[in-house]
Coordinates of C-alpha atoms in Angstrom, one line a residue:
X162 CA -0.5 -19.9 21.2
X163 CA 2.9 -21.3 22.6
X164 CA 4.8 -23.4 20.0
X165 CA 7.9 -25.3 21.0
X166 CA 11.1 -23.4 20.0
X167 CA 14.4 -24.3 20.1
X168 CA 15.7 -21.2 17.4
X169 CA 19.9 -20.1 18.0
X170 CA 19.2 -20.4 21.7
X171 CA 22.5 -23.1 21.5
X172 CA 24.0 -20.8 18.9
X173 CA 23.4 -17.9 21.5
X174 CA 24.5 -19.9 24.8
X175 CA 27.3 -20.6 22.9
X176 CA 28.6 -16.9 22.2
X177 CA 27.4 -16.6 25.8
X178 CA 29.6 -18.8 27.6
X179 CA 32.8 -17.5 25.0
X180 CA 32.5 -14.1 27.2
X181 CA 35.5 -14.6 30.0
X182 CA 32.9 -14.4 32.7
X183 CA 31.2 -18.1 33.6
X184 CA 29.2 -19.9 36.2
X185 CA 32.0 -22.3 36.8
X186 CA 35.3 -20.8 37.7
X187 CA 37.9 -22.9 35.5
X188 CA 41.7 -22.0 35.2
X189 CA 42.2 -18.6 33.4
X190 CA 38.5 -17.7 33.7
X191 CA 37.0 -14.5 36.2
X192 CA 34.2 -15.3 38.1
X193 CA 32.0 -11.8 38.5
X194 CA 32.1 -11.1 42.4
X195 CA 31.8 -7.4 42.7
X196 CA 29.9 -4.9 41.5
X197 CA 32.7 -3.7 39.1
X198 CA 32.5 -6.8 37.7
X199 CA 29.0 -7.3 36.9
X200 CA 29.3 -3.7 35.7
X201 CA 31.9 -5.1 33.1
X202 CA 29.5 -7.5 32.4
X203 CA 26.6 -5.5 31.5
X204 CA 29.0 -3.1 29.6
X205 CA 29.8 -6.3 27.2
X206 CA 26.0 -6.4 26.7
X207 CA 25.3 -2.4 26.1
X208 CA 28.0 -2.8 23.2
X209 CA 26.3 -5.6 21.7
X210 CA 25.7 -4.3 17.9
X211 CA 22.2 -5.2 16.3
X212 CA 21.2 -3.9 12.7
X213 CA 17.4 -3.8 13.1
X214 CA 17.2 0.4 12.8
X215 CA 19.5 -0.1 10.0
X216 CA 17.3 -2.5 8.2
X217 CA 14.0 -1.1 8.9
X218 CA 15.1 1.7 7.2
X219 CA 15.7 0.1 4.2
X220 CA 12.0 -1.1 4.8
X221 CA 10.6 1.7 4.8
X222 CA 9.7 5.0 2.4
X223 CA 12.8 6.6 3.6
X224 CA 15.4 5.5 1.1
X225 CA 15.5 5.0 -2.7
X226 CA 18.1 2.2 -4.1
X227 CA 19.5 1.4 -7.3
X228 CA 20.9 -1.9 -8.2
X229 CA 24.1 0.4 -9.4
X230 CA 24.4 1.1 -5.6
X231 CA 27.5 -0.2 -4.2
X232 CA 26.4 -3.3 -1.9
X233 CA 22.8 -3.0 -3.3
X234 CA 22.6 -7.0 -3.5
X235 CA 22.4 -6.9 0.3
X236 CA 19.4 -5.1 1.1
X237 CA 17.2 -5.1 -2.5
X238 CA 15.1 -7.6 -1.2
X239 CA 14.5 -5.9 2.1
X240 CA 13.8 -2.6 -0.1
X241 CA 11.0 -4.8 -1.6
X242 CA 9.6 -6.9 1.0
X243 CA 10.6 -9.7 -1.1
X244 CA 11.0 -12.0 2.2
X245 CA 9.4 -14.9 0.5
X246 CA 12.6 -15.8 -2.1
X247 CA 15.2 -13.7 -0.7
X248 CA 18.9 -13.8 -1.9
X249 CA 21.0 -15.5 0.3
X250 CA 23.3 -12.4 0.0
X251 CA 20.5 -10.4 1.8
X252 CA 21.7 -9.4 5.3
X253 CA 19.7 -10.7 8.2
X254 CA 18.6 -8.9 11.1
X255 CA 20.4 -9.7 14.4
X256 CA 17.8 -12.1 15.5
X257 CA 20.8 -14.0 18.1
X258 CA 21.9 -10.6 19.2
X259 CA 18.9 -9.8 21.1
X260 CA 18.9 -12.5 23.0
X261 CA 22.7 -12.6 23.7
X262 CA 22.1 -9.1 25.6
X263 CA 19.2 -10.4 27.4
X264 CA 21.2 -13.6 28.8
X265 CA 24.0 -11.0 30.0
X266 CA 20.7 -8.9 31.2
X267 CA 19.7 -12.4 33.1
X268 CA 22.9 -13.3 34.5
X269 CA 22.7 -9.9 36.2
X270 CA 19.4 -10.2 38.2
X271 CA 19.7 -13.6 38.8
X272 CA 22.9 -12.8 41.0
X273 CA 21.4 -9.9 42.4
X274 CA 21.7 -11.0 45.5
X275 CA 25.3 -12.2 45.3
X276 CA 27.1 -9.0 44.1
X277 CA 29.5 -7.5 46.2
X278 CA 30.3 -3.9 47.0
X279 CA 28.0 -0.9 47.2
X280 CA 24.5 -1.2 47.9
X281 CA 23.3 1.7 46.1
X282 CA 25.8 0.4 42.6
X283 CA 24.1 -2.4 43.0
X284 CA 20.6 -1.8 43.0
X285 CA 21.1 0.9 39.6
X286 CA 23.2 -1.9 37.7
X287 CA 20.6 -4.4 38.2
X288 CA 17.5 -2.1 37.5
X289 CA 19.9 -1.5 34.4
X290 CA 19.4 -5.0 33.5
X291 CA 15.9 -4.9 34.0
X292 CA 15.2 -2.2 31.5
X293 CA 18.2 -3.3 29.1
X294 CA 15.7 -6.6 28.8
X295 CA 12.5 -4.9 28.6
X296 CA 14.0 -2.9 25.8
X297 CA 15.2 -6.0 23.8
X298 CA 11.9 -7.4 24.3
X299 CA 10.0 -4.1 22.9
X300 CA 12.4 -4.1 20.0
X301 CA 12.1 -8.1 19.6
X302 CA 7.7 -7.7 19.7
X303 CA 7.6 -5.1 17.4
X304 CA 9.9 -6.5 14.6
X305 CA 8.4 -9.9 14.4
X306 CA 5.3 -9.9 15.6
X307 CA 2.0 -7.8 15.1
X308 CA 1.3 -4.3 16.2
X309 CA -0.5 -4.5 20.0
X310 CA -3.6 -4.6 19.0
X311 CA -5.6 -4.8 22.6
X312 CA -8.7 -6.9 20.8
X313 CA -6.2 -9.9 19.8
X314 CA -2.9 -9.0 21.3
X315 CA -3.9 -12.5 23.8
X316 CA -4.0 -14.7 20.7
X317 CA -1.7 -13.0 18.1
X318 CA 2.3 -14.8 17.9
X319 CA 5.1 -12.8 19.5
X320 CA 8.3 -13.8 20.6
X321 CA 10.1 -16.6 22.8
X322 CA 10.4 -15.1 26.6
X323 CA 13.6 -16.0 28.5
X324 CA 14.0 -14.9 31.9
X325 CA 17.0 -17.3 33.1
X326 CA 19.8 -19.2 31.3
X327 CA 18.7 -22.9 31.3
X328 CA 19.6 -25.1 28.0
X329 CA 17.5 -27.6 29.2
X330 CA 13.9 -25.6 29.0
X331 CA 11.8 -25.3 26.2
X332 CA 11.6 -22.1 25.2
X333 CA 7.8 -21.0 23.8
X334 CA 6.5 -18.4 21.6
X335 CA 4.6 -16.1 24.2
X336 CA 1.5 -14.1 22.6
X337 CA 1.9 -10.6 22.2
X338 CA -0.2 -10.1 24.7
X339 CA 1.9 -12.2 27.2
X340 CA 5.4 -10.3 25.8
X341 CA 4.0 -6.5 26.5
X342 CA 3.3 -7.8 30.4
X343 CA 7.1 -8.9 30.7
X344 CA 8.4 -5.9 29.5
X345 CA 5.9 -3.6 31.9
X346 CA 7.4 -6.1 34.7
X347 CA 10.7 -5.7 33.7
X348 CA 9.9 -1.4 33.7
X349 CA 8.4 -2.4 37.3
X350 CA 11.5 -3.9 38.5
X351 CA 13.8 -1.5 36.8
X352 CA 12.0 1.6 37.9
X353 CA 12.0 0.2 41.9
X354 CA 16.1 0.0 41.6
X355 CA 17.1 2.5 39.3
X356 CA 18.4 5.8 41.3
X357 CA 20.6 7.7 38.7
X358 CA 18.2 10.5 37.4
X359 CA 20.7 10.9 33.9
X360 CA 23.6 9.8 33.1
X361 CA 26.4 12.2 32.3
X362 CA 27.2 12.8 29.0
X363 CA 29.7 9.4 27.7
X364 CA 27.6 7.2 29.9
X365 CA 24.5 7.8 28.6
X366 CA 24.2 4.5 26.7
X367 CA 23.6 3.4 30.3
X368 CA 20.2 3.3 31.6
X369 CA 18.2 6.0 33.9
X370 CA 15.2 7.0 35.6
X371 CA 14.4 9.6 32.3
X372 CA 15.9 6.7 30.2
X373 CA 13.5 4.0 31.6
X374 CA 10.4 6.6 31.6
X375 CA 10.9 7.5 28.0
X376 CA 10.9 3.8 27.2
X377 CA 7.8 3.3 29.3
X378 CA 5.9 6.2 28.1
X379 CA 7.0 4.8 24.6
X380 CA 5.3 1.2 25.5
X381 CA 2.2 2.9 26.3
X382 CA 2.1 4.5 23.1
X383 CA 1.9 1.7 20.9
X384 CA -0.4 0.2 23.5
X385 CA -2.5 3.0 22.9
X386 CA -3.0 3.7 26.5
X387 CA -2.4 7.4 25.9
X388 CA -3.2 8.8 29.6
X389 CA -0.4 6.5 30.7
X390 CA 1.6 7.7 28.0
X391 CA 1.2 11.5 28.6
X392 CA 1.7 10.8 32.6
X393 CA 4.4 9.1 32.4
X394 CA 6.3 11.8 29.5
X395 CA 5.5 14.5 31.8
X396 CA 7.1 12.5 34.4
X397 CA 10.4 12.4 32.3
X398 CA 10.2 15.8 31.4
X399 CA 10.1 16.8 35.0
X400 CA 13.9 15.5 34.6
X401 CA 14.8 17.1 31.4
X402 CA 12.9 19.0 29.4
X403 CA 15.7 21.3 26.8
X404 CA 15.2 20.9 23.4
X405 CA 17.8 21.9 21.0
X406 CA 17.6 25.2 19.2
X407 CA 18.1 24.6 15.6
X408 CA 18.3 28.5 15.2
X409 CA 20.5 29.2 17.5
X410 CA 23.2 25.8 17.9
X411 CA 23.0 23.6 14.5
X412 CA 26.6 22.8 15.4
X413 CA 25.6 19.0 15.9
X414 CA 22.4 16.8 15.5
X415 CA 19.8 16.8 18.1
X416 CA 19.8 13.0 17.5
X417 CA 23.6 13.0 18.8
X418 CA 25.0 11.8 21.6
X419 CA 26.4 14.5 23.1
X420 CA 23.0 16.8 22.3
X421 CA 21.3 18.5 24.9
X422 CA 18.5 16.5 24.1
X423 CA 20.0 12.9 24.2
X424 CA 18.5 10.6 26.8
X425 CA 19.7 7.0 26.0
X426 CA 22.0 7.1 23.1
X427 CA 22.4 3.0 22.8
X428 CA 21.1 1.9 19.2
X429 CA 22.7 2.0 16.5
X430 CA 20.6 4.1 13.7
X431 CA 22.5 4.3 10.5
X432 CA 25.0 2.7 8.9
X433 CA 28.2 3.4 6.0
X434 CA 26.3 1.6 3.3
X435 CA 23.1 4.1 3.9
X436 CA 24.9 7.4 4.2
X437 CA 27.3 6.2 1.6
X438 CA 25.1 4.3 -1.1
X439 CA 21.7 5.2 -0.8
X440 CA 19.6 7.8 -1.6
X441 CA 16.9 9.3 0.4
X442 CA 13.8 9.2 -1.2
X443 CA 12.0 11.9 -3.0
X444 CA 8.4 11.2 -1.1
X445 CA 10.2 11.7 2.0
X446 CA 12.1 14.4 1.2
X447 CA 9.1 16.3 0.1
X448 CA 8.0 16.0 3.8
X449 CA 10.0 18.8 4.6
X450 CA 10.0 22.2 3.8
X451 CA 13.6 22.4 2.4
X452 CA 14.1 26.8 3.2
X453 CA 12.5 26.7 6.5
X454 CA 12.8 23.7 8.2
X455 CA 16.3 23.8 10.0
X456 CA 16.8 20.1 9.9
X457 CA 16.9 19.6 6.7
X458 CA 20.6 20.9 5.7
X459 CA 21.9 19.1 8.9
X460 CA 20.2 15.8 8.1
X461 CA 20.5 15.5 4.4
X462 CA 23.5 15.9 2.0
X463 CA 23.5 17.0 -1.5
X464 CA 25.7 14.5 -3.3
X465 CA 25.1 15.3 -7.2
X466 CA 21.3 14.4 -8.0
X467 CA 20.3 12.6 -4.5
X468 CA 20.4 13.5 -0.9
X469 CA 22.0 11.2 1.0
X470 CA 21.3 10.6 5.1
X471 CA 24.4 13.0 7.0
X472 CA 23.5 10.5 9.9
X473 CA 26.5 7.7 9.7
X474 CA 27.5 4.7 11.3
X475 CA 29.8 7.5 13.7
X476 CA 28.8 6.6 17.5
X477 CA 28.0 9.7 17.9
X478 CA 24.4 8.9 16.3
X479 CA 23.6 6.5 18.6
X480 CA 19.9 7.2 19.8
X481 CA 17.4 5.5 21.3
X482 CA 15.7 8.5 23.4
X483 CA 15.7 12.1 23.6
X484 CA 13.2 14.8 25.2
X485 CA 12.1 15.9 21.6
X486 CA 10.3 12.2 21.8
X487 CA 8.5 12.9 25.0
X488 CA 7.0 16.2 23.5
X489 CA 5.6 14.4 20.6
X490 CA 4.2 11.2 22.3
X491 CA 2.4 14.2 24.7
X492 CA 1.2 16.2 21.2
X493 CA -0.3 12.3 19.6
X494 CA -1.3 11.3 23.5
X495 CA -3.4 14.7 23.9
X496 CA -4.7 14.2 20.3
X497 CA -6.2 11.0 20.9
X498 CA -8.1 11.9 23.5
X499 CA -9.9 14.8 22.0
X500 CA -7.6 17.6 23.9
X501 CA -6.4 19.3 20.8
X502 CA -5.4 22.6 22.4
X503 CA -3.3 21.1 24.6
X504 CA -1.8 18.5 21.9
X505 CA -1.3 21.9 19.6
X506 CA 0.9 23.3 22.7
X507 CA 3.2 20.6 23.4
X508 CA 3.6 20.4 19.3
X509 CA 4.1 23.9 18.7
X510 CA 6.3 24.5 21.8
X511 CA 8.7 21.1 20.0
X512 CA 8.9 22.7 16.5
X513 CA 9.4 26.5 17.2
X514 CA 12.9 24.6 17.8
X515 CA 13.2 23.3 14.3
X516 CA 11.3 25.9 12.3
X517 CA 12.8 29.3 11.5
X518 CA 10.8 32.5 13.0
X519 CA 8.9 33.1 9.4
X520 CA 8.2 29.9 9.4
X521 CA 6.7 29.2 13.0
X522 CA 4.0 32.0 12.4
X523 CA 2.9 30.5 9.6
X524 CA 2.9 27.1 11.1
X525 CA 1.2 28.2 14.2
X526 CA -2.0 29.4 12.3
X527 CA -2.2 26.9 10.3
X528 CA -1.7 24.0 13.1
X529 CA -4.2 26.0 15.1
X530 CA -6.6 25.3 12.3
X531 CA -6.6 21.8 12.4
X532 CA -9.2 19.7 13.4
X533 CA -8.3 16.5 15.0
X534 CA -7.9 13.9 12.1
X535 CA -5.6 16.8 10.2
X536 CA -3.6 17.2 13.8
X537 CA -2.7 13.3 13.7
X538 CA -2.0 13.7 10.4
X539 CA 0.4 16.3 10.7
X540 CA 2.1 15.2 14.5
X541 CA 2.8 11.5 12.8
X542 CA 4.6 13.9 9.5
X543 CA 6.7 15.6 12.5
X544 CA 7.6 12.3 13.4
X545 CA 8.8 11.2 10.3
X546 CA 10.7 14.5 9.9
X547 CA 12.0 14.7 13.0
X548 CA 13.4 10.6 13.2
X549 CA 14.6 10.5 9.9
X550 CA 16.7 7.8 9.7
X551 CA 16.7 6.7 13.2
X552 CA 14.7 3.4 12.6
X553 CA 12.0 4.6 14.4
X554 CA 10.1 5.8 10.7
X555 CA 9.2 1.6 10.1
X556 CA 7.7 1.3 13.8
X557 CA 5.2 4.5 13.2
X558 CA 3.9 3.3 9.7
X559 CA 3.3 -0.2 11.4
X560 CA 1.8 1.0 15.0
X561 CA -0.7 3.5 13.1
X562 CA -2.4 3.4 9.7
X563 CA 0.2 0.8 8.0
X564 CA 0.0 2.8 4.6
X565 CA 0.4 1.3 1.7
X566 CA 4.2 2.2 -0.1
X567 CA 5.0 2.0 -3.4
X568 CA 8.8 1.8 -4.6
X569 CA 10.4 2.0 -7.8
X570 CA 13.6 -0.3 -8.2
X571 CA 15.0 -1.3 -11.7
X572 CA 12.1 -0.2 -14.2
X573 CA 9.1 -1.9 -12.1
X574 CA 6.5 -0.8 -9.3
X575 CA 7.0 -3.2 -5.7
X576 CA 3.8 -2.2 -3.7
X577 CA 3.3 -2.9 0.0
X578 CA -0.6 -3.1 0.1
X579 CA -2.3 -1.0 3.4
X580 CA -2.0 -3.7 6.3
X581 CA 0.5 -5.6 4.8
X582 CA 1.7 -8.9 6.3
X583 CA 4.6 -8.2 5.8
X584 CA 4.6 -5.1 8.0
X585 CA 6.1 -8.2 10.3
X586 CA 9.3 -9.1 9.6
X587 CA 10.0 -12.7 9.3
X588 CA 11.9 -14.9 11.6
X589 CA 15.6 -15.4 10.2
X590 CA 16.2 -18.6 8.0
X591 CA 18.6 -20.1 10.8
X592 CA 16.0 -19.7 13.2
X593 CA 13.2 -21.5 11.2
X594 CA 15.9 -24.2 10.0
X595 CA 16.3 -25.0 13.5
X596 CA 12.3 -24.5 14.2
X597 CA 9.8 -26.1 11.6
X598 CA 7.4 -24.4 13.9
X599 CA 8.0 -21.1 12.5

């Protein structure tokens, strides 16, 4: 399964070694010695910007385009799957950016044991590291490679695994299989260092212990391994478990930052170009009931004819985790393994926060009415309502059924057949220039 790869990894070492902090101490340069400087260092690497949310968006049934949308050239072909013939104008997914952060993510634990200063500072900024790379790593697998799937996971492609900054090694593509045990390692490691329990409001695009667990219990969802994923929610929610009441505080988004709900607010989900200049589709929008539902004025905009995303390119939608997650990995979890009354309790306990009163005693009879195919059906809808345009909608459709889409753009039908390929995105064209492998 490993093929020889040299893709942007000079391109990569090269934006690496422009950072002011280097192995070799010239004139000019800083050497990291302390912990505070390390921390500077891993703070370059949180603020590292990658579009992937952004453009799995654009992938998936959430948005509608028109070529008469302003900037439309750059993301058509992405709203069609057209991978094959692109336009050149079509905007890439950060491929280099990924591993930029994990290089700053290895410099860290390979000098673990050189940092100066405070023992304790030292041990949470290097199990910081550890998850920053297991993260990168989740996000790398599941953009260009197959969902896990546990029967050929061992033997299906993934992505190149670096664990140390060395030019001169080859650098493989690992098997899926082989990609999911580094990142369970790198939760290992991160989870034996890590002693912040959250991190204060402003500071939460650092990593936690409720950080690293939702990740974790987020791994073992798309593993399918759904006792591991309902332990290990249950362990984050022993750490926060407040969910924001749409009927009593819609001041802000639950997705935000500064939510009661925010975990690990670190990704970038939206962008101008999506709030600004495309529309969110009418199959999507017909998710939601539009009276009762309380997200739906705070998450959509009317702007003439459309609805357009209300999430922006702002900071303050950063998200990558926040305790409304852990309730529904717990409702899918419980589902899977035949305990529907306690998947409808952990489901009805989440919305009751996002439906108005009327609404939730209608919703509770008929949820309790489900069987368990209908449950699925409706938790992975909740999903889609609740993540809207948070790149996590792309990720769902690919991990479970991988429906098939149909989009309208320009007078003609583009159809994304039921297990697509192209539900894996393809390597970038630099990468495959510099890797006939690919």
């Amino acid at each position: 399964m490993r093929k020889h790869i040299y893709i942007l990894f000079i391109a990569v070492a090269s934006m690496v070694s422009c950072d002011d902090y280097l192995d070799v101490e010239p004139i000019g340069q800083i050497i990291p010695k302390s912990v505070e400087d390390y921390r500077s260092f891993l703070t370059t690497a949180y603020g590292i910007e990658k579009n992937n949310h952004v453009l799995t968006t654009y992938r998936s049934d959430e948005l509608q385009l028109t070529k008469a949308s302003l900037g439309s050239e750059q993301y058509e072909d992405l709203f069609i799957w057209n991978d094959e013939s692109a336009s050149p104008l079509t905007t890439p997914f950060s491929y280099a950016s990924f591993y930029k952060i994990i290089f700053h993510a290895n410099h860290v634990i390979e000098k673990e044991t050189e940092i100066t200063g405070d023992a304790t500072a030292i041990t949470q900024l290097v199990g910081e590291a550890y998850a920053l790379r297991a993260l990168q790593y989740f996000q790398l697998i599941n953009l260009y490679a197959k969902a896990y799937d546990t029967t050929t996971a061992s033997n299906d492609n993934g992505v190149p695994i670096v664990t140390e900054y060395n030019l001169d090694q080859k650098y493989d593509i690992q098997s899926v299989e082989e990609v999911y045990t580094q990142i369970l390692s790198d939760l290992s490691n991160a989870e034996a260092r890590l002693n912040i329990e959250q991190q204060a409001s402003g500071f939460n695009y650092r990593f936690s212990k409720i950080a690293l667990k939702s990740l974790k219990a987020r791994v073992y969802l798309y593993k399918k391994e759904w006792q591991k994923a309902i332990d290990v929610s249950k362990e984050a929610l022993a750490i926060k478990n407040t969910i924001q009441d749409l009927n009593s505080d819609s001041s802000i988004m639950p997705s935000e930052f500064s939510s009661v709900e925010s975990i690990l607010a670190l990704d970038q989900v939206s962008s101008f170009d999506i709030a600004s200049n495309a529309a969110v589709s009418d199959q999507f929008l017909n998710k939601y009931d539009r009276i009762n539902d309380l997200r739906f004025n705070i998450y959509f905009k009317k702007d003439g004819t459309v609805y357009r995303a209300a999430k922006t390119a702002d900071l303050k939608y950063k998200s990558t985790f926040r305790v409304a997650e852990l309730y529904l990995i717990l409702a899918e979890a419980y589902t899977q393994q035949n305990e529907l009354s306690l998947a409808k309790t952990e489901l009805l306990a989440f919305t009751e926060n996002r439906y108005t009163p009327s609404k939730m005693t209608t919703y509770t009879t008929y949820i309790n009415s489900l069987n368990k195919q209908e449950l699925y059906e409706e938790i992975l809808d909740e999903r889609a309502r609740e993540f809207a345009i948070e790149g996590q909608r792309w990720n769902d459709l690919k991990r479970t059924t991988q429906p098939q889409i149909v989009k309208r753009y320009e007078g003609k039908n583009y159809t994304l057949q039921q297990n697509d390929s192209r539900y894996v995105v393809q390597f970038p064209n630099d990468a495959k220039i510099n890797n006939p492998n690919f």
